[in-house]
Tab-separated table of C-alpha atoms in Angstrom:
chain	number	residue	atom	x	y	z
A	1	MET	CA	0.000	0.000	0.000
A	2	ILE	CA	2.804	2.421	0.896
A	3	LYS	CA	4.638	1.586	-2.356
A	4	PHE	CA	1.407	2.317	-4.220
A	5	PHE	CA	1.123	5.783	-2.621
A	6	ARG	CA	4.799	6.445	-3.241
A	7	LYS	CA	4.421	5.652	-6.980
A	8	ILE	CA	1.451	8.002	-7.215
A	9	ARG	CA	3.471	10.759	-5.492
A	10	TYR	CA	6.319	10.355	-7.948
A	11	ASP	CA	3.886	10.564	-10.869
A	12	LEU	CA	2.253	13.681	-9.426
A	13	MET	CA	5.626	15.302	-8.805
A	14	GLU	CA	6.641	14.656	-12.415
A	15	LYS	CA	3.336	16.184	-13.571
A	16	ASN	CA	3.903	19.172	-11.231
A	17	LYS	CA	0.651	18.532	-9.333
A	18	THR	CA	1.925	19.772	-5.979
A	19	GLY	CA	-1.444	19.873	-4.158
A	20	LYS	CA	-2.302	16.291	-4.867
A	21	TYR	CA	1.308	15.320	-4.168
A	22	PHE	CA	1.070	16.627	-0.601
A	23	LYS	CA	-2.279	14.912	-0.075
A	24	TYR	CA	-0.827	11.563	-1.047
A	25	ALA	CA	2.285	12.258	1.041
A	26	ILE	CA	0.076	12.881	4.069
A	27	GLY	CA	-1.872	9.726	3.264
A	28	GLU	CA	1.362	7.775	3.171
A	29	ILE	CA	2.374	9.197	6.576
A	30	VAL	CA	-1.028	8.343	8.029
A	31	LEU	CA	-0.698	4.771	6.790
A	32	VAL	CA	2.764	4.495	8.351
A	33	VAL	CA	1.439	5.817	11.673
A	34	ILE	CA	-1.550	3.441	11.562
A	35	GLY	CA	0.799	0.551	10.810
A	36	ILE	CA	3.001	1.470	13.775
A	37	LEU	CA	-0.017	1.764	16.079
A	38	ILE	CA	-1.356	-1.607	14.947
A	39	ALA	CA	2.061	-3.196	15.485
A	40	LEU	CA	2.266	-1.663	18.958
A	41	GLN	CA	-1.228	-2.863	19.792
A	42	ILE	CA	-0.419	-6.390	18.641
A	43	ASN	CA	2.772	-6.288	20.693
A	44	ASN	CA	0.782	-5.090	23.721
A	45	TRP	CA	-1.728	-7.907	23.228
A	46	ASN	CA	1.102	-10.425	23.044
A	47	GLU	CA	2.739	-9.016	26.180
A	48	GLN	CA	-0.579	-9.014	28.010
A	49	ARG	CA	-1.179	-12.600	26.954
A	50	LYS	CA	2.267	-13.560	28.272
A	51	GLN	CA	1.594	-11.744	31.554
A	52	ASN	CA	-1.788	-13.427	31.914
A	53	SER	CA	-0.223	-16.807	31.220
A	54	GLN	CA	2.531	-16.160	33.767
A	55	GLU	CA	0.024	-14.968	36.368
A	56	ARG	CA	-2.175	-18.023	35.851
A	57	TYR	CA	0.848	-20.289	36.289
A	58	ILE	CA	1.820	-18.467	39.502
A	59	LEU	CA	-1.729	-18.638	40.852
A	60	ASN	CA	-1.885	-22.374	40.200
A	61	GLN	CA	1.474	-22.864	41.920
A	62	LEU	CA	0.228	-20.906	44.922
A	63	LYS	CA	-2.943	-22.971	44.990
A	64	VAL	CA	-0.933	-26.213	45.138
A	65	GLU	CA	1.214	-24.885	47.987
A	66	PHE	CA	-1.683	-23.559	50.040
A	67	GLU	CA	-3.676	-26.743	49.499
A	68	ALA	CA	-0.680	-28.621	50.931
A	69	ASP	CA	-0.759	-26.235	53.904
A	70	SER	CA	-4.469	-26.975	54.277
A	71	ILE	CA	-3.802	-30.708	54.527
A	72	LYS	CA	-0.987	-30.054	56.980
A	73	ILE	CA	-3.005	-27.797	59.303
A	74	ASN	CA	-5.901	-30.264	59.392
A	75	THR	CA	-3.518	-33.089	60.288
A	76	LEU	CA	-1.818	-31.039	63.005
A	77	GLU	CA	-5.158	-29.913	64.409
A	78	LYS	CA	-6.278	-33.543	64.731
A	79	LEU	CA	-2.994	-34.477	66.410
A	80	THR	CA	-3.347	-31.547	68.795
A	81	THR	CA	-6.898	-32.582	69.657
A	82	GLY	CA	-5.606	-36.114	70.218
A	83	LYS	CA	-2.967	-34.822	72.623
A	84	MET	CA	-5.600	-32.860	74.522
A	85	ASN	CA	-7.660	-36.035	74.928
A	86	GLU	CA	-4.595	-37.980	76.072
A	87	SER	CA	-3.809	-35.314	78.677
A	88	LYS	CA	-7.363	-35.501	80.006
A	89	TYR	CA	-7.097	-39.294	80.037
A	90	LEU	CA	-3.896	-39.193	82.099
A	91	LEU	CA	-5.371	-36.665	84.515
A	92	GLN	CA	-8.335	-38.975	85.009
A	93	LEU	CA	-5.999	-41.940	85.600
A	94	ILE	CA	-4.101	-39.996	88.228
A	95	THR	CA	-7.362	-39.105	89.977
A	96	GLU	CA	-8.412	-42.750	90.011
A	97	TYR	CA	-4.919	-44.142	90.543
A	98	ASN	CA	-4.358	-47.117	92.826
A	99	LYS	CA	-0.812	-48.460	92.671
A	100	ASP	CA	-1.885	-51.824	94.070
A	101	SER	CA	-4.355	-52.515	91.250
A	102	ILE	CA	-2.491	-51.131	88.232
A	103	ARG	CA	-2.382	-53.598	85.346
A	104	PHE	CA	-1.790	-51.419	82.295
A	105	ILE	CA	0.782	-48.686	81.897
A	106	PRO	CA	-0.285	-46.092	79.282
A	107	LEU	CA	3.219	-44.976	78.377
A	108	LYS	CA	2.591	-43.748	74.841
A	109	PRO	CA	0.276	-40.947	75.998
A	110	ILE	CA	2.848	-39.864	78.579
A	111	PHE	CA	5.452	-39.280	75.869
A	112	PHE	CA	3.068	-38.317	73.050
A	113	ILE	CA	1.648	-35.237	74.751
A	114	GLY	CA	5.162	-33.929	75.327
A	115	LYS	CA	5.782	-33.544	71.598
A	116	ALA	CA	5.555	-30.056	70.152
A	117	ILE	CA	3.933	-30.039	66.694
A	118	PRO	CA	3.698	-26.419	65.500
A	119	PHE	CA	2.424	-25.424	62.063
A	120	TYR	CA	4.812	-23.739	59.628
A	121	ASP	CA	3.464	-22.488	56.319
A	122	TYR	CA	5.306	-23.379	53.118
A	123	SER	CA	5.059	-20.650	50.483
A	124	PRO	CA	8.198	-20.757	48.287
A	125	THR	CA	6.449	-19.304	45.237
A	126	TYR	CA	5.131	-16.272	47.102
A	127	ASN	CA	8.449	-15.745	48.901
A	128	GLU	CA	10.259	-15.843	45.562
A	129	LEU	CA	7.906	-13.187	44.157
A	130	VAL	CA	8.569	-10.951	47.163
A	131	ASN	CA	12.348	-11.464	47.120
A	132	SER	CA	12.621	-10.901	43.359
A	133	GLY	CA	10.391	-7.818	43.386
A	134	LYS	CA	7.880	-9.478	41.045
A	135	LEU	CA	4.870	-9.387	43.340
A	136	ASN	CA	3.006	-7.272	40.772
A	137	VAL	CA	2.642	-10.416	38.651
A	138	ILE	CA	-0.392	-11.023	40.874
A	139	SER	CA	-2.889	-8.412	39.714
A	140	ASN	CA	-5.520	-9.120	42.386
A	141	ASP	CA	-4.625	-7.047	45.452
A	142	SER	CA	-7.053	-8.999	47.643
A	143	ILE	CA	-5.005	-12.160	47.098
A	144	LYS	CA	-1.769	-10.428	48.076
A	145	ILE	CA	-3.355	-8.917	51.181
A	146	ALA	CA	-4.827	-12.274	52.256
A	147	ILE	CA	-1.527	-14.120	51.762
A	148	ASN	CA	0.404	-11.453	53.662
A	149	ASP	CA	-2.104	-11.631	56.496
A	150	PHE	CA	-1.783	-15.431	56.633
A	151	ILE	CA	2.030	-15.418	56.603
A	152	ASN	CA	2.353	-12.558	59.101
A	153	HIS	CA	-0.074	-14.253	61.489
A	154	ASN	CA	1.993	-17.444	61.357
A	155	ALA	CA	5.198	-15.502	61.960
A	156	GLN	CA	3.605	-13.910	65.014
A	157	MET	CA	2.648	-17.356	66.319
A	158	GLU	CA	6.257	-18.502	65.921
A	159	SER	CA	7.550	-15.623	68.029
A	160	THR	CA	4.939	-15.873	70.791
A	161	LEU	CA	2.687	-18.920	70.996
A	162	TYR	CA	5.251	-21.472	69.819
A	163	VAL	CA	7.909	-20.152	72.183
A	164	ASP	CA	5.516	-20.572	75.101
A	165	MET	CA	4.445	-24.008	73.861
A	166	HIS	CA	8.017	-25.273	73.546
A	167	ALA	CA	8.800	-24.015	77.049
A	168	LYS	CA	5.814	-25.863	78.536
A	169	LYS	CA	6.525	-29.039	76.581
A	170	SER	CA	10.170	-28.940	77.629
A	171	SER	CA	9.210	-28.459	81.273
A	172	TYR	CA	6.809	-31.391	81.058
A	173	MET	CA	9.335	-33.714	79.402
A	174	ASN	CA	11.994	-32.812	81.974
A	175	HIS	CA	9.470	-33.910	84.594
A	176	VAL	CA	8.774	-37.153	82.687
A	177	TYR	CA	12.487	-37.974	82.438
A	178	ARG	CA	12.751	-37.837	86.202
A	179	TYR	CA	10.770	-41.088	86.239
A	180	PHE	CA	11.308	-42.680	82.822
A	181	ASN	CA	14.427	-43.517	80.858
A	182	GLY	CA	14.414	-41.564	77.588
A	183	GLU	CA	15.200	-44.756	75.676
A	184	ILE	CA	11.678	-45.959	76.433
A	185	ASN	CA	10.229	-43.367	74.066
A	186	GLY	CA	12.049	-44.760	71.037
A	187	LEU	CA	11.151	-48.333	71.900
A	188	LEU	CA	7.488	-47.447	72.303
A	189	TRP	CA	7.213	-46.048	68.780
A	190	GLN	CA	9.001	-49.097	67.424
A	191	ALA	CA	6.410	-51.303	69.162
A	192	LYS	CA	9.153	-53.087	71.097
A	193	MET	CA	7.821	-52.455	74.596
A	194	SER	CA	5.332	-55.147	75.515
A	195	ASP	CA	6.296	-56.293	78.970
A	196	LEU	CA	6.336	-54.516	82.333
A	197	SER	CA	9.584	-56.275	83.216
A	198	GLU	CA	11.261	-54.776	80.126
A	199	LEU	CA	10.035	-51.359	81.166
A	200	LEU	CA	11.331	-51.656	84.715
A	201	ALA	CA	14.669	-52.941	83.460
A	202	LEU	CA	15.206	-49.739	81.490
A	203	GLY	CA	14.395	-47.567	84.454
A	204	ALA	CA	10.800	-46.490	84.999
A	205	ASP	CA	9.163	-45.267	88.173
A	206	TYR	CA	5.521	-45.332	87.159
A	207	ASN	CA	4.248	-45.008	90.725
A	208	GLY	CA	6.504	-42.050	91.357
A	209	PHE	CA	5.208	-40.286	88.244
A	210	MET	CA	1.559	-40.919	89.097
A	211	GLU	CA	1.902	-39.881	92.747
A	212	ASP	CA	3.996	-36.740	92.213
A	213	PRO	CA	1.750	-33.626	92.640
A	214	ASN	CA	3.836	-31.840	89.992
A	215	THR	CA	2.628	-34.359	87.407
A	216	ILE	CA	-0.868	-32.863	87.522
A	217	TYR	CA	0.608	-29.366	87.333
A	218	GLU	CA	2.738	-30.228	84.281
A	219	LEU	CA	-0.129	-32.066	82.574
A	220	ASN	CA	-2.432	-29.096	83.021
A	221	LYS	CA	0.195	-26.813	81.489
A	222	VAL	CA	0.560	-28.879	78.322
A	223	LEU	CA	-3.217	-29.342	78.147
A	224	ALA	CA	-3.688	-25.561	78.297
A	225	SER	CA	-1.014	-25.063	75.637
A	226	ASP	CA	-2.567	-27.612	73.267
A	227	SER	CA	-6.054	-26.208	73.891
A	228	GLU	CA	-4.887	-22.725	72.923
A	229	LEU	CA	-3.092	-24.102	69.883
A	230	SER	CA	-6.172	-26.046	68.758
A	231	PHE	CA	-8.357	-22.951	69.133
A	232	ILE	CA	-5.991	-20.792	67.078
A	233	TYR	CA	-5.592	-23.466	64.403
A	234	ASN	CA	-9.376	-23.708	64.027
A	235	ARG	CA	-10.385	-20.073	64.373
A	236	ASN	CA	-7.436	-18.158	62.939
A	237	VAL	CA	-5.067	-20.198	60.811
A	238	LYS	CA	-7.728	-22.216	58.986
A	239	ASN	CA	-9.942	-19.195	58.314
A	240	LYS	CA	-7.065	-17.160	56.892
A	241	LEU	CA	-5.838	-20.107	54.841
A	242	TYR	CA	-9.285	-20.909	53.442
A	243	LEU	CA	-9.742	-17.249	52.473
A	244	VAL	CA	-6.522	-17.393	50.441
A	245	LEU	CA	-7.638	-20.587	48.699
A	246	ASP	CA	-11.081	-19.156	47.963
A	247	LEU	CA	-9.592	-16.018	46.384
A	248	LEU	CA	-7.115	-18.065	44.351
A	249	ASN	CA	-9.850	-20.364	43.043
A	250	ARG	CA	-12.052	-17.418	42.079
A	251	GLU	CA	-9.220	-15.708	40.216
A	252	ILE	CA	-8.130	-18.876	38.412
A	253	GLN	CA	-11.692	-19.569	37.255
A	254	LYS	CA	-12.118	-16.127	35.654
């Protein structure tokens, strides 16, 4: 098209038709400008398509990671609830304890409730976006706000709640090891402890543990810690996590 206009201009110039020459020259310029604008628009469309494709990939990666966190928090919440029940069970046993009639030694609960099982989120994709300065790849601000809220809340738990929990669990286990050889714990989980005589041979003062007033005190501390943890997992962590997943799913489905 431009060559066509150029040929006409040359013909007009040879025929000394200046007015028409300038009109065709302007037409040629307009065509060039239109061509440039179209090329720019196509380039913008291509770039936007690439950005959309990259964002969709990132959103799907985030969804996978937060779904994994969802499975993890549900598992940890169930374990925490289980530890609460075991603590209550041991407290009941102590209340009803009679050393002359004891036939079964519930050792697994004694060691199980002393384990600290905090939740740590795993968000490598989001962390990479933050560290590389590419957070703007996510166009939905609500998603970024929700993820930040979730991660910051977990960081706050690490610096406060988990510190307190570890201190209480450590205090409890130190109390347990006054009466039970630490080797017993490993044997229990390997299902190698089946006989009271084996237990006593390793060093276990079951009566001492059950009759020590500090046992109730230590059990109540770990029960309170697990109860608080269970409440926060259910009310705070899960709600914030499910909000992130809901926003991600909505954005991906657009």
